[in-house]
Amino acid sequence: MTNIPETGRTPRVTIRLIVLQILVLSLLATLGGRLWYLQIRTGKEYAQKAAGNHVREVVEPTVRGEILDASGRILAGNEAKLVVSVSRTELLQQKDRGKAVLTRLAEVLGMPAKDVQDKVRLCDAKTPQPCWNGSPYQPIPVTKAATTQQALQIMERREDFPGITAQPTSLRRYTGAEGANLAQVLGYLSPVTDDEVQKSKDKEGRERRLPVDQIGRAGLESVYDNDLRGTTGIDRLEVDNLGRVIGSAGKTPAQPGNNLVTSIDARVQKAVEDSLAQAMVDARKVVDKDTHRNYEADSGAAVVMDVHTGRIVAMASAPTYDPNLWVGGIAGKDYQALTSKESNYPLLNRAIQGQSAPGSTFKVVSTAAAAQAGYSLGGNYACPSSLTFGGREFKNFESKGYGSISLARALEVSCDTVFYGLAYDQWMADGGIKPKKDAKDWFYKTAKQFGLGAKTGIDLPSEAAGRIPDRQWKQEYYDANKDAWCKQAQSGGNDYGTQVAKENCADGYQMRAGDAVNYSIGQGDTLVTPLQMARIYAALANGGTLYRPTVAKAVVAPDGTLVREIAPHEDGKLPTDARTLQYIDEATKGVVEQGSAAWKFVGAGWPQGKIELHAKTGTAEVFGKQTTSYLTTYSRDYAVVMTMSQAGTGSGASGDAVRRIYQAIYGVDDKGNIDTGKALLTKPQAELPKFNPDGTAVKPVSFEGGFAPGSTFLDPAPQTPQTPPTVPQMLALPALETTLRRSH
């Protein structure tokens, strides 16, 4: 028998079999490892998730806490209204993506079909209002003012309105207590976004915010959102594979939010808002002698601060708006009105965001700076009608000279040239164009010690810091703008702006003599907010303490018990000794008695001998615009500041309005007679309001300053509605507008 020679094919087959065996074993090992991981290592977790597939969560809305004034009046409360909402998820499951349903809904509600369709579309960068900026899985409200008949039509014909609900919902209501608006202080709500829901998840992945939540977007609603929001309830229902309820998997009841007590007095707020509005109307009737047209008075702000604590008693901003426009979703036309240039952006809180030059109200800072630099408070200083620095003439505001006068008199008559001379002298002492390494910069350093150029820390969002244009700022500003200046300088133009650009391109980083002297009277690149100036003048009134401004006083539980008090916070002291403070105090008193504001106070019958006021007027000049009016004042208890853009002089435009505020506070009539029975608040209210066991505020039996007729308080009798009524209850009511009140 012949042996067949062995070939190389057999080893190759063997190698392939071995490789195949290894692959099979590897796959089996991988599969086994994965099964171990799923069934053993994470089996419990997946079992829980599988069980969760048979549980449906029903959200129980909570009642948002109320915002109250210092006496317990409701500034922001809640009310139950019939809200018609659309489930976008259910609409998209329909063949026509819900178009027919929305058309029928529009007919029932008496709305254009396009308006309804626009309200349920999602917002993005290309989609204008109206649109929905909340979670796409949350029911989208179409109207917050459904009638009983409309609700019945929708509920009785559910087959015609799949995905549509009509049910009572707790909505925010800004009450306008005592006629006060407070839009920018209170803020507003809007739906939480998906991104915010995701960011709110805790370490275990649980959502602290739900897609149905409303979140504060501005003002106190934003800052104290966690206190006010409460906890949404969850009812977990067990269902079978057909979605039928077969039992309960537990329930987390809704917890109402806490109430926020503020230092705002609604009656004083109303007086401030009215005075500011009237002042703007009056200013528009006056012809500007420089432009030969009426003043525009396009915006303004006013602040009343308790000088002993820094608490805000009133804060107004104009133009303003109705905060209820945001409730239940804002209409497209309303949103456009609030954000358009034509409306001058009423969403801005100009008391904390409006930045402008302070004009001569800044001179109290310059006086303190001069004292720190070693200038005598007992000396006299030249007050000519004008001075020349660097070839440029700098005049008094009305080109009037007063000869040799004291710093106090310079404050009284608001002499610019006295402060020009002091600032120039210090600029030269620091090295002028070529500053010394150890330049004292007293005028800039003192302003920062007064708290300017930095946020005050008030408990309101988006506060502006203002600006102190010292040497460091000049350099940084030059570095950021050099290229633009030089490009404009090379354009060949001969207008004022191009001439300035040429100068800045060459040496815009330098602190020139003109910069220094302009700064000393609150002009040039200096920017402040009305709140910053109120804080400074409050410190002058209280002996030099700079308090952190606050609006909120306490957080109170729904049953009226104190959760926490927000105590006054001392941030520091003014950089002045007692002698300098007394000197400025006497000078600002003189402004009211025989200075630039006398014609609006003592000359108008103010009882200065009984209620002593102090003031400083300011008229800030702005290139290309009419002058800004600034008036800063204080009494024994309050600092009152008012400013108006393009409105005229400090005393001329704001004097009457500020006097009217003091008249309302202290009960002074136009003849100077004092009637404490008509006074709104002769002293700041230090105590918190008292509450009944049900959380409603108790009206005090007596209170210094009294209560104006029509003050909004509930009777002490307990009242306990804390959740919205059901649909049948709503439909049984004679009026579909039940206010949810827990403290009033």
XYZ file of C-alpha atoms in Angstrom:
744
model
C 0.000 0.000 0.000
C 1.399 3.329 -1.046
C 1.606 6.033 1.619
C 0.160 9.448 0.626
C 2.604 12.228 1.434
C 1.383 14.762 4.073
C 0.731 18.297 2.739
C 0.751 21.761 4.439
C -3.093 21.950 4.388
C -3.612 20.039 7.643
C -1.760 22.505 9.926
C -3.631 25.421 8.382
C -6.993 23.775 9.095
C -5.931 23.121 12.651
C -4.919 26.748 13.193
C -8.252 27.951 11.838
C -10.150 25.632 14.144
C -8.166 26.857 17.121
C -8.853 30.517 16.198
C -12.544 29.764 15.758
C -12.673 28.047 19.134
C -11.018 31.058 20.756
C -13.541 33.448 19.145
C -16.492 31.325 20.236
C -15.157 31.088 23.776
C -14.525 34.877 23.841
C -18.050 35.634 22.673
C -19.493 33.241 25.254
C -17.370 34.869 27.969
C -18.469 38.346 26.878
C -22.121 37.289 26.792
C -21.808 35.663 30.183
C -20.145 38.724 31.627
C -22.855 40.971 30.224
C -25.595 38.711 31.615
C -23.878 38.794 35.017
C -23.678 42.581 34.886
C -27.345 42.985 33.915
C -28.803 40.334 36.192
C -26.519 40.433 39.198
C -24.626 43.712 39.328
C -27.435 46.042 38.105
C -30.392 43.677 38.281
C -32.063 45.542 41.129
C -31.839 48.855 39.275
C -33.404 47.459 36.102
C -36.067 45.662 38.091
C -37.036 48.980 39.609
C -37.143 50.613 36.180
C -39.261 47.781 34.826
C -41.639 48.193 37.716
C -41.698 51.910 36.955
C -43.079 51.156 33.525
C -46.307 50.151 35.246
C -46.503 53.365 37.289
C -47.906 56.627 35.984
C -47.227 59.877 37.806
C -49.960 62.494 38.086
C -48.691 65.935 39.027
C -50.541 67.878 41.725
C -49.765 71.611 41.349
C -48.669 73.522 44.404
C -49.618 77.022 45.458
C -46.799 79.529 45.146
C -45.991 81.627 48.187
C -47.134 85.218 48.305
C -45.030 88.366 48.333
C -46.214 90.811 50.995
C -45.437 94.389 51.856
C -44.132 95.382 55.291
C -47.654 95.390 56.784
C -48.861 92.160 55.180
C -50.608 93.517 52.094
C -50.431 91.072 49.203
C -48.233 92.371 46.402
C -48.072 89.073 44.502
C -50.681 86.421 45.237
C -52.526 83.594 43.501
C -55.909 83.065 41.960
C -57.657 80.086 40.398
C -58.830 80.485 36.822
C -60.109 78.116 34.163
C -57.143 77.504 31.901
C -57.456 75.745 28.550
C -54.289 73.810 27.764
C -53.047 71.714 24.873
C -50.942 68.546 25.073
C -48.476 68.934 22.229
C -47.472 65.275 22.565
C -51.027 64.084 21.875
C -51.461 66.520 18.994
C -48.381 65.196 17.208
C -49.788 61.655 17.386
C -52.798 62.675 15.280
C -52.771 62.271 11.499
C -52.914 65.999 10.778
C -50.676 66.768 13.791
C -53.629 68.347 15.578
C -54.512 71.020 13.050
C -58.228 70.136 12.987
C -58.433 70.002 16.779
C -56.782 73.395 17.161
C -59.151 74.860 14.575
C -62.181 73.577 16.497
C -60.671 74.855 19.733
C -60.179 78.302 18.218
C -63.857 78.400 17.232
C -64.963 77.547 20.779
C -62.650 80.131 22.342
C -63.475 82.814 19.782
C -59.823 83.178 18.820
C -58.174 83.249 15.379
C -56.923 79.759 14.490
C -53.455 81.115 13.739
C -53.167 82.606 17.226
C -53.939 79.246 18.814
C -51.465 77.441 16.548
C -48.747 79.991 17.280
C -49.170 79.577 21.034
C -48.437 75.844 20.924
C -45.374 76.017 18.682
C -41.999 75.766 20.369
C -39.721 78.751 20.725
C -36.313 78.776 19.090
C -33.919 81.368 17.720
C -35.985 81.813 14.553
C -39.490 81.669 16.034
C -40.960 84.964 17.239
C -43.430 85.333 20.076
C -46.006 84.023 20.691
C -44.488 80.588 21.159
C -43.931 78.131 23.995
C -40.559 78.307 25.759
C -41.319 75.641 28.350
C -41.047 71.873 28.197
C -42.674 70.338 25.057
C -44.105 67.593 27.307
C -45.923 70.046 29.553
C -49.511 71.101 28.744
C -49.339 74.440 26.956
C -51.880 77.050 28.121
C -53.818 78.691 25.303
C -56.027 80.978 27.371
C -56.296 81.816 31.061
C -59.737 83.392 30.719
C -62.023 80.572 29.612
C -65.717 80.969 30.407
C -67.897 78.338 32.034
C -69.652 77.670 28.729
C -66.367 77.196 26.865
C -65.068 74.797 29.513
C -68.284 72.751 29.363
C -68.116 72.478 25.568
C -64.582 71.144 25.734
C -65.239 68.683 28.592
C -68.547 67.361 27.195
C -67.115 66.788 23.697
C -63.827 65.142 24.590
C -63.902 63.075 21.390
C -63.699 66.337 19.427
C -60.919 67.744 21.582
C -58.328 65.011 22.202
C -55.325 66.436 24.014
C -57.278 69.500 25.199
C -58.026 70.174 28.864
C -59.999 72.858 30.659
C -59.311 72.910 34.348
C -58.805 75.319 37.242
C -55.187 76.321 37.659
C -53.483 78.459 40.247
C -52.105 81.506 38.471
C -49.951 84.332 39.753
C -51.725 87.612 40.359
C -49.962 90.897 40.911
C -52.528 92.709 42.971
C -51.528 96.348 42.635
C -52.164 96.757 46.372
C -52.933 100.395 47.233
C -52.454 101.145 43.535
C -48.716 100.305 43.606
C -47.287 98.743 40.446
C -43.847 97.447 41.513
C -43.400 95.533 38.245
C -39.600 95.648 38.114
C -39.212 94.852 41.813
C -41.610 91.891 41.877
C -40.556 90.354 38.556
C -42.585 87.648 36.797
C -42.840 83.896 36.180
C -42.512 81.700 33.117
C -42.427 77.912 32.531
C -39.317 75.976 33.417
C -37.358 74.758 30.379
C -36.135 71.202 29.700
C -32.578 72.377 30.216
C -33.468 73.775 33.650
C -35.207 70.521 34.573
C -32.096 68.550 33.649
C -29.799 70.899 35.561
C -31.995 70.614 38.646
C -31.417 66.869 39.020
C -29.757 65.807 42.232
C -26.953 63.251 42.589
C -29.428 60.372 42.335
C -30.910 61.756 39.125
C -34.176 62.903 40.726
C -35.635 66.080 39.293
C -35.994 68.905 41.813
C -37.934 70.852 39.194
C -40.735 69.323 37.154
C -41.830 70.240 33.614
C -45.027 71.769 35.024
C -43.180 74.186 37.300
C -43.147 77.951 36.909
C -39.907 79.706 37.708
C -39.135 83.289 38.674
C -37.466 85.172 35.839
C -36.898 88.636 37.310
C -37.140 90.633 40.505
C -37.986 89.037 43.838
C -39.710 86.159 42.044
C -36.298 85.150 40.728
C -34.080 85.767 43.758
C -36.419 84.036 46.226
C -37.769 81.399 43.828
C -36.701 78.470 46.019
C -38.599 79.919 48.985
C -41.726 80.837 47.056
C -42.088 77.847 44.736
C -43.030 75.122 47.196
C -43.016 71.424 46.269
C -45.158 69.972 43.503
C -47.168 66.896 44.558
C -46.890 63.535 42.801
C -49.644 60.877 42.795
C -48.166 57.561 41.580
C -50.763 55.258 40.047
C -50.222 51.580 39.179
C -51.611 50.689 35.752
C -51.911 47.514 33.692
C -50.610 47.038 30.170
C -53.726 48.763 28.832
C -53.143 51.841 30.966
C -55.997 51.108 33.379
C -55.476 52.130 37.019
C -55.204 49.080 39.277
C -53.849 50.640 42.459
C -51.712 53.264 44.124
C -47.925 53.255 44.354
C -47.793 56.099 46.845
C -48.398 59.794 46.947
C -46.239 62.795 47.734
C -48.550 65.657 48.709
C -47.929 69.144 47.368
C -46.343 71.582 49.796
C -47.274 75.258 49.365
C -44.452 77.748 49.100
C -43.414 80.109 51.841
C -44.454 83.745 51.887
C -41.956 86.580 51.501
C -42.372 89.690 53.655
C -40.701 92.762 52.164
C -39.783 96.185 53.504
C -41.889 97.825 50.782
C -44.771 99.973 51.976
C -47.413 99.790 49.256
C -48.802 103.240 50.061
C -45.398 104.931 49.926
C -44.661 102.986 46.749
C -47.820 104.380 45.176
C -46.855 107.929 46.190
C -43.369 107.498 44.704
C -44.656 106.046 41.443
C -47.212 108.820 41.067
C -44.687 111.553 41.890
C -42.173 110.210 39.376
C -44.808 109.875 36.656
C -46.127 113.396 37.279
C -42.611 114.836 37.266
C -41.964 113.310 33.839
C -45.236 114.707 32.515
C -44.406 118.160 33.907
C -40.878 118.075 32.455
C -42.245 117.418 28.973
C -44.097 120.733 29.169
C -40.858 122.691 29.707
C -38.752 124.014 26.823
C -35.047 123.193 26.966
C -33.211 126.490 26.454
C -30.275 124.668 24.821
C -32.122 122.536 22.250
C -35.175 124.848 22.000
C -37.550 121.894 22.212
C -39.445 120.380 25.082
C -37.637 118.023 27.396
C -38.198 114.393 26.456
C -38.125 112.985 30.012
C -37.934 109.512 28.505
C -37.128 107.514 31.638
C -36.575 107.827 35.352
C -36.206 106.126 38.708
C -36.776 106.850 42.380
C -35.724 105.111 45.587
C -36.814 105.501 49.214
C -34.420 103.819 51.663
C -34.554 103.385 55.431
C -31.300 105.070 56.478
C -31.014 102.956 59.660
C -31.072 99.549 57.937
C -30.614 99.970 54.184
C -34.039 98.431 53.592
C -35.982 99.615 50.564
C -39.303 101.251 51.400
C -40.153 102.098 47.788
C -38.499 101.689 44.398
C -39.957 102.961 41.133
C -38.776 102.758 37.550
C -40.252 104.405 34.469
C -41.410 103.482 31.926
C -43.155 100.570 33.583
C -45.662 97.846 32.625
C -48.346 95.541 33.990
C -46.641 92.398 35.384
C -49.884 90.446 34.906
C -49.117 90.413 31.176
C -46.816 87.446 31.848
C -49.401 85.378 33.711
C -50.450 82.286 31.766
C -48.129 83.110 28.859
C -47.487 86.515 27.336
C -49.132 87.577 24.066
C -46.912 88.325 21.094
C -47.917 91.976 20.830
C -47.300 92.483 24.550
C -43.871 90.874 24.369
C -42.972 93.069 21.422
C -44.098 96.143 23.330
C -42.000 95.237 26.367
C -38.815 94.601 24.375
C -38.989 97.251 21.661
C -36.889 100.388 21.382
C -40.068 102.426 20.966
C -41.246 101.442 24.451
C -37.794 102.282 25.894
C -37.458 98.853 27.481
C -39.798 98.948 30.500
C -38.480 95.583 31.737
C -35.353 97.386 32.944
C -35.270 98.342 36.606
C -33.595 101.710 36.214
C -33.200 102.107 39.961
C -30.520 99.391 39.935
C -29.684 99.059 36.214
C -29.922 102.638 34.992
C -26.385 104.042 34.845
C -25.697 107.718 34.275
C -23.418 110.507 35.402
C -24.528 111.751 38.846
C -23.720 115.396 38.179
C -23.221 117.577 41.227
C -24.761 115.051 43.625
C -21.273 113.518 43.417
C -19.743 116.580 45.103
C -20.275 115.177 48.599
C -17.799 112.466 47.579
C -15.390 115.076 46.229
C -15.722 117.056 49.472
C -14.783 113.968 51.485
C -11.894 113.324 49.077
C -10.616 116.888 49.550
C -10.737 116.426 53.323
C -8.805 113.138 53.035
C -6.230 114.878 50.823
C -5.621 117.450 53.556
C -7.606 120.467 52.365
C -9.056 122.533 55.182
C -12.776 122.383 55.786
C -12.479 125.823 57.349
C -10.765 127.435 54.384
C -12.136 129.417 51.448
C -11.690 128.513 47.788
C -12.048 130.504 44.595
C -15.324 130.174 42.719
C -14.880 132.060 39.419
C -17.377 131.694 36.576
C -14.887 129.545 34.628
C -11.391 128.034 34.623
C -9.145 126.938 31.760
C -7.229 123.655 31.721
C -5.235 122.361 28.781
C -6.505 125.132 26.555
C -10.150 124.294 27.260
C -12.579 126.428 29.256
C -14.584 124.761 32.030
C -17.554 126.790 33.250
C -19.926 126.765 36.155
C -23.230 125.281 35.056
C -24.785 128.704 34.634
C -21.439 130.576 34.321
C -21.945 132.354 37.625
C -19.090 133.129 40.015
C -19.391 133.495 43.794
C -15.942 134.788 44.696
C -14.033 133.155 47.546
C -16.304 130.692 49.364
C -16.148 127.712 51.717
C -16.589 124.120 50.598
C -19.952 124.126 52.377
C -21.116 127.094 50.351
C -19.746 125.431 47.213
C -22.059 122.513 47.940
C -25.011 124.800 48.673
C -24.776 126.763 45.418
C -23.186 123.846 43.518
C -20.100 125.775 42.406
C -18.261 123.645 39.847
C -15.078 125.697 39.654
C -14.194 125.140 43.328
C -14.086 121.405 42.694
C -12.330 121.879 39.346
C -9.535 123.687 41.184
C -9.217 121.037 43.892
C -9.191 118.167 41.406
C -6.638 119.879 39.163
C -4.383 120.600 42.134
C -4.485 116.935 43.150
C -3.941 115.782 39.563
C -0.800 117.869 39.376
C 0.375 116.631 42.792
C 0.026 113.047 41.513
C 2.210 113.803 38.475
C -0.322 114.971 35.913
C 0.081 113.230 32.536
C 3.017 111.245 33.934
C 1.670 109.937 37.247
C 3.958 109.123 40.159
C 4.314 105.518 41.237
C 2.850 106.435 44.612
C 0.038 108.630 43.227
C -2.559 109.132 45.947
C -5.559 109.506 43.588
C -7.691 110.677 46.516
C -10.709 111.569 44.408
C -10.893 108.101 42.838
C -9.919 106.182 45.957
C -12.534 107.978 48.054
C -15.311 107.243 45.550
C -14.563 103.536 45.765
C -14.534 103.765 49.563
C -18.028 105.260 49.257
C -19.047 102.050 47.473
C -19.123 103.404 43.920
C -17.867 101.372 40.991
C -19.189 98.155 42.594
C -22.553 96.473 43.068
C -24.339 97.207 46.323
C -25.419 93.565 46.675
C -29.152 94.260 46.774
C -31.385 91.180 46.662
C -32.565 91.903 43.126
C -31.025 90.414 39.964
C -28.937 92.081 37.250
C -27.707 95.034 39.286
C -25.238 97.305 37.478
C -21.913 98.205 39.099
C -21.483 101.707 37.714
C -18.012 103.017 36.907
C -15.225 105.012 38.533
C -12.901 106.011 35.646
C -9.544 105.855 37.412
C -6.150 105.339 35.731
C -6.523 101.569 35.579
C -9.905 101.877 33.881
C -8.483 104.413 31.409
C -5.762 101.974 30.366
C -8.142 99.006 30.052
C -10.635 101.092 28.098
C -7.892 102.314 25.787
C -6.638 98.782 25.130
C -10.153 97.633 24.256
C -11.010 100.566 21.954
C -7.716 101.712 20.427
C -8.228 99.986 17.078
C -11.740 101.406 16.637
C -10.609 104.919 17.593
C -7.674 104.872 15.230
C -9.823 103.554 12.389
C -12.343 106.364 12.899
C -9.514 108.908 13.202
C -8.227 107.875 9.771
C -11.663 108.282 8.163
C -10.972 111.969 7.460
C -14.107 113.253 9.163
C -14.202 116.562 10.975
C -17.161 116.022 13.318
C -16.891 116.080 17.096
C -16.849 112.294 17.396
C -13.955 111.953 14.967
C -11.980 114.676 16.729
C -12.384 112.822 20.017
C -11.361 109.575 18.296
C -8.145 111.229 17.057
C -7.258 112.342 20.584
C -8.053 108.929 22.049
C -6.105 107.111 19.339
C -3.012 109.128 20.226
C -3.096 109.033 24.010
C -6.477 107.823 25.250
C -4.795 105.888 28.055
C -3.684 109.088 29.784
C -5.539 110.708 32.641
C -5.752 114.247 31.282
C -6.460 117.396 33.262
C -9.914 117.619 31.689
C -10.706 114.084 32.803
C -9.751 114.876 36.378
C -11.714 118.129 36.697
C -14.800 116.751 34.945
C -14.768 113.739 37.234
C -14.790 115.919 40.353
C -18.302 117.196 39.564
C -19.748 113.790 38.573
C -19.301 114.183 34.832
C -17.129 112.563 32.176
C -16.977 108.771 32.240
C -18.396 108.427 35.757
C -21.476 106.209 36.037
C -23.658 105.519 39.066
C -27.072 103.990 39.730
C -29.835 105.678 41.757
C -29.531 102.897 44.349
C -25.825 103.584 44.846
C -26.537 107.260 45.473
C -29.385 106.424 47.870
C -26.990 104.212 49.828
C -24.409 107.009 50.073
C -26.914 109.603 51.259
C -28.398 107.112 53.727
C -24.899 106.669 55.149
C -24.505 110.444 55.452
C -27.777 110.477 57.404
C -26.969 107.635 59.819
C -23.463 108.680 60.784
C -21.429 106.894 58.126
C -22.590 103.260 57.978
C -22.953 101.697 54.525
C -25.727 99.116 54.700
C -26.347 96.496 52.063
C -29.694 97.410 50.465
C -32.396 94.772 50.874
C -36.019 94.425 49.808
C -36.933 91.206 51.638
C -37.323 91.225 55.424
C -38.355 87.661 56.226
C -39.500 84.318 54.889
C -42.700 83.149 56.589
C -44.331 79.717 56.422
C -47.918 79.347 55.094
C -49.167 79.130 58.691
C -47.514 82.453 59.565
C -44.555 81.095 61.523
C -41.159 82.652 60.898
C -38.814 80.571 58.723
C -35.947 83.057 58.709
C -35.435 86.767 59.085
C -33.274 88.705 56.638
C -31.435 91.040 58.960
C -29.780 94.314 57.934
C -26.168 93.849 56.892
C -23.452 96.414 57.533
C -20.929 96.457 54.669
C -18.595 99.127 56.002
C -18.129 102.765 56.922
C -17.646 105.932 54.932
C -13.965 106.986 54.886
C -14.705 110.192 56.774
C -14.316 111.303 60.351
C -17.162 112.688 62.446
C -16.129 116.287 61.745
C -16.295 115.819 57.973
C -19.665 114.077 58.221
C -21.037 116.911 60.323
C -19.640 119.430 57.841
C -21.351 117.723 54.883
C -24.534 117.336 56.918
C -24.696 121.085 57.562
C -23.888 121.879 53.931
C -26.626 119.620 52.535
C -29.043 121.165 55.016
C -28.051 124.535 53.566
C -28.906 123.300 50.067
C -32.526 122.988 51.230
C -32.576 126.260 53.191
C -30.634 128.721 51.028
C -28.994 126.712 48.281
C -29.888 125.283 44.873
C -32.923 123.326 46.155
C -34.354 126.006 48.462
C -36.947 127.216 45.946
C -38.485 123.716 45.835
C -38.484 123.100 49.590
C -38.281 125.975 52.067
C -39.430 128.370 49.363
C -42.415 126.117 48.671
C -43.521 125.982 52.315
C -41.651 122.925 53.617
C -41.586 122.987 57.480
C -37.788 122.692 57.724
C -37.787 123.693 61.375
C -39.928 120.673 62.282
C -38.834 118.057 59.731
C -35.260 118.726 58.680
C -34.296 117.757 55.136
C -30.890 117.627 53.472
C -30.278 117.611 49.726
C -27.873 117.921 46.835
C -28.946 118.797 43.316
C -27.324 117.483 40.164
C -27.636 118.315 36.478
C -25.619 115.905 34.361
C -24.744 116.833 30.805
C -24.735 114.036 28.231
C -23.310 114.459 24.728
C -26.076 114.374 22.135
C -28.870 114.412 24.720
C -30.667 116.787 27.023
C -29.507 117.065 30.627
C -30.226 114.418 33.255
C -31.945 115.569 36.439
C -30.598 114.164 39.722
C -31.786 115.001 43.236
C -30.446 113.199 46.313
C -31.973 113.906 49.739
C -32.353 112.552 53.238
C -34.310 113.156 56.435
C -33.854 111.692 59.885
C -35.197 108.335 58.691
C -35.256 108.187 54.895
C -33.018 108.768 51.899
C -35.023 109.740 48.816
C -33.324 109.842 45.409
C -34.876 110.675 42.055
C -33.375 110.909 38.587
C -34.869 111.515 35.150
C -33.168 111.251 31.801
C -33.457 114.271 29.470
C -35.634 116.158 31.926
C -33.712 119.288 32.934
C -32.041 120.406 36.147
C -31.865 118.520 39.414
C -34.129 120.811 41.403
C -36.176 122.080 38.464
C -37.333 118.674 37.249
C -37.211 116.548 40.405
C -37.678 119.070 43.242
C -41.471 119.148 43.366
C -41.728 115.373 43.009
C -39.309 114.621 45.851
C -41.044 117.176 48.088
C -44.396 115.500 47.370
C -42.924 112.164 48.447
C -41.840 113.636 51.777
C -45.225 115.314 52.156
C -46.956 111.950 51.747
C -44.600 110.200 54.148
C -44.850 112.807 56.918
C -48.390 114.117 56.345
C -47.414 117.642 55.259
C -49.820 119.708 53.172
C -48.916 122.358 50.577
C -48.952 125.084 53.234
C -46.482 123.273 55.470
C -49.023 122.062 58.019
C -48.334 118.621 59.533
C -51.145 116.126 60.076
C -49.742 112.840 61.388
C -53.137 111.227 60.843
C -52.589 111.615 57.112
C -48.945 110.566 57.222
C -48.151 107.313 55.458
C -45.079 106.259 57.399
C -43.515 108.764 59.779
C -41.012 106.106 60.851
C -39.866 102.963 59.023
C -41.766 99.866 60.097
C -39.282 97.693 61.982
C -41.597 94.894 63.179
C -42.861 92.086 61.002
C -46.633 91.831 60.507
C -48.599 89.540 62.815
C -50.314 86.474 61.363
C -53.397 84.470 62.238
C -53.017 80.669 62.655
C -54.243 80.216 59.068
C -51.486 82.477 57.751
C -53.558 85.582 57.054
C -52.057 88.844 58.239
C -53.629 90.593 61.200
C -54.368 94.239 60.677
C -52.705 96.161 63.518
C -55.107 97.897 65.894
C -53.028 101.048 65.633
C -49.904 102.019 63.800
C -48.015 105.294 63.752
C -48.829 106.950 60.476
C -52.201 105.250 60.174
C -53.618 103.295 57.274
C -55.095 104.932 54.244
C -58.749 104.233 53.456
C -59.091 101.113 51.375
C -55.981 99.426 52.776
C -56.064 95.842 51.567
C -56.347 93.527 54.571
C -58.545 90.548 55.313
C -60.548 90.427 58.497
C -58.867 88.383 61.256
C -61.387 85.557 60.818
C -59.545 82.378 59.743
C -59.642 81.541 56.043
C -57.911 78.434 54.747
C -58.245 77.914 50.964
C -54.806 76.680 49.954
C -55.514 74.598 46.854
C -57.422 75.393 43.668
C -61.061 74.269 43.620
C -62.024 71.330 41.426
C -63.671 71.766 38.017
C -67.195 71.070 39.366
C -66.565 73.547 42.158
C -65.323 76.112 39.684
C -68.335 75.637 37.451
C -70.612 76.094 40.430
C -69.116 79.462 41.275
C -70.970 82.590 40.173
C -67.666 84.061 38.960
C -64.671 82.092 37.704
C -62.061 84.141 39.515
C -61.414 82.830 43.010
C -58.430 84.443 44.699
C -56.214 82.041 46.626
C -55.184 83.960 49.721
C -53.255 82.763 52.710
C -52.050 86.070 54.091
C -53.513 89.392 53.114
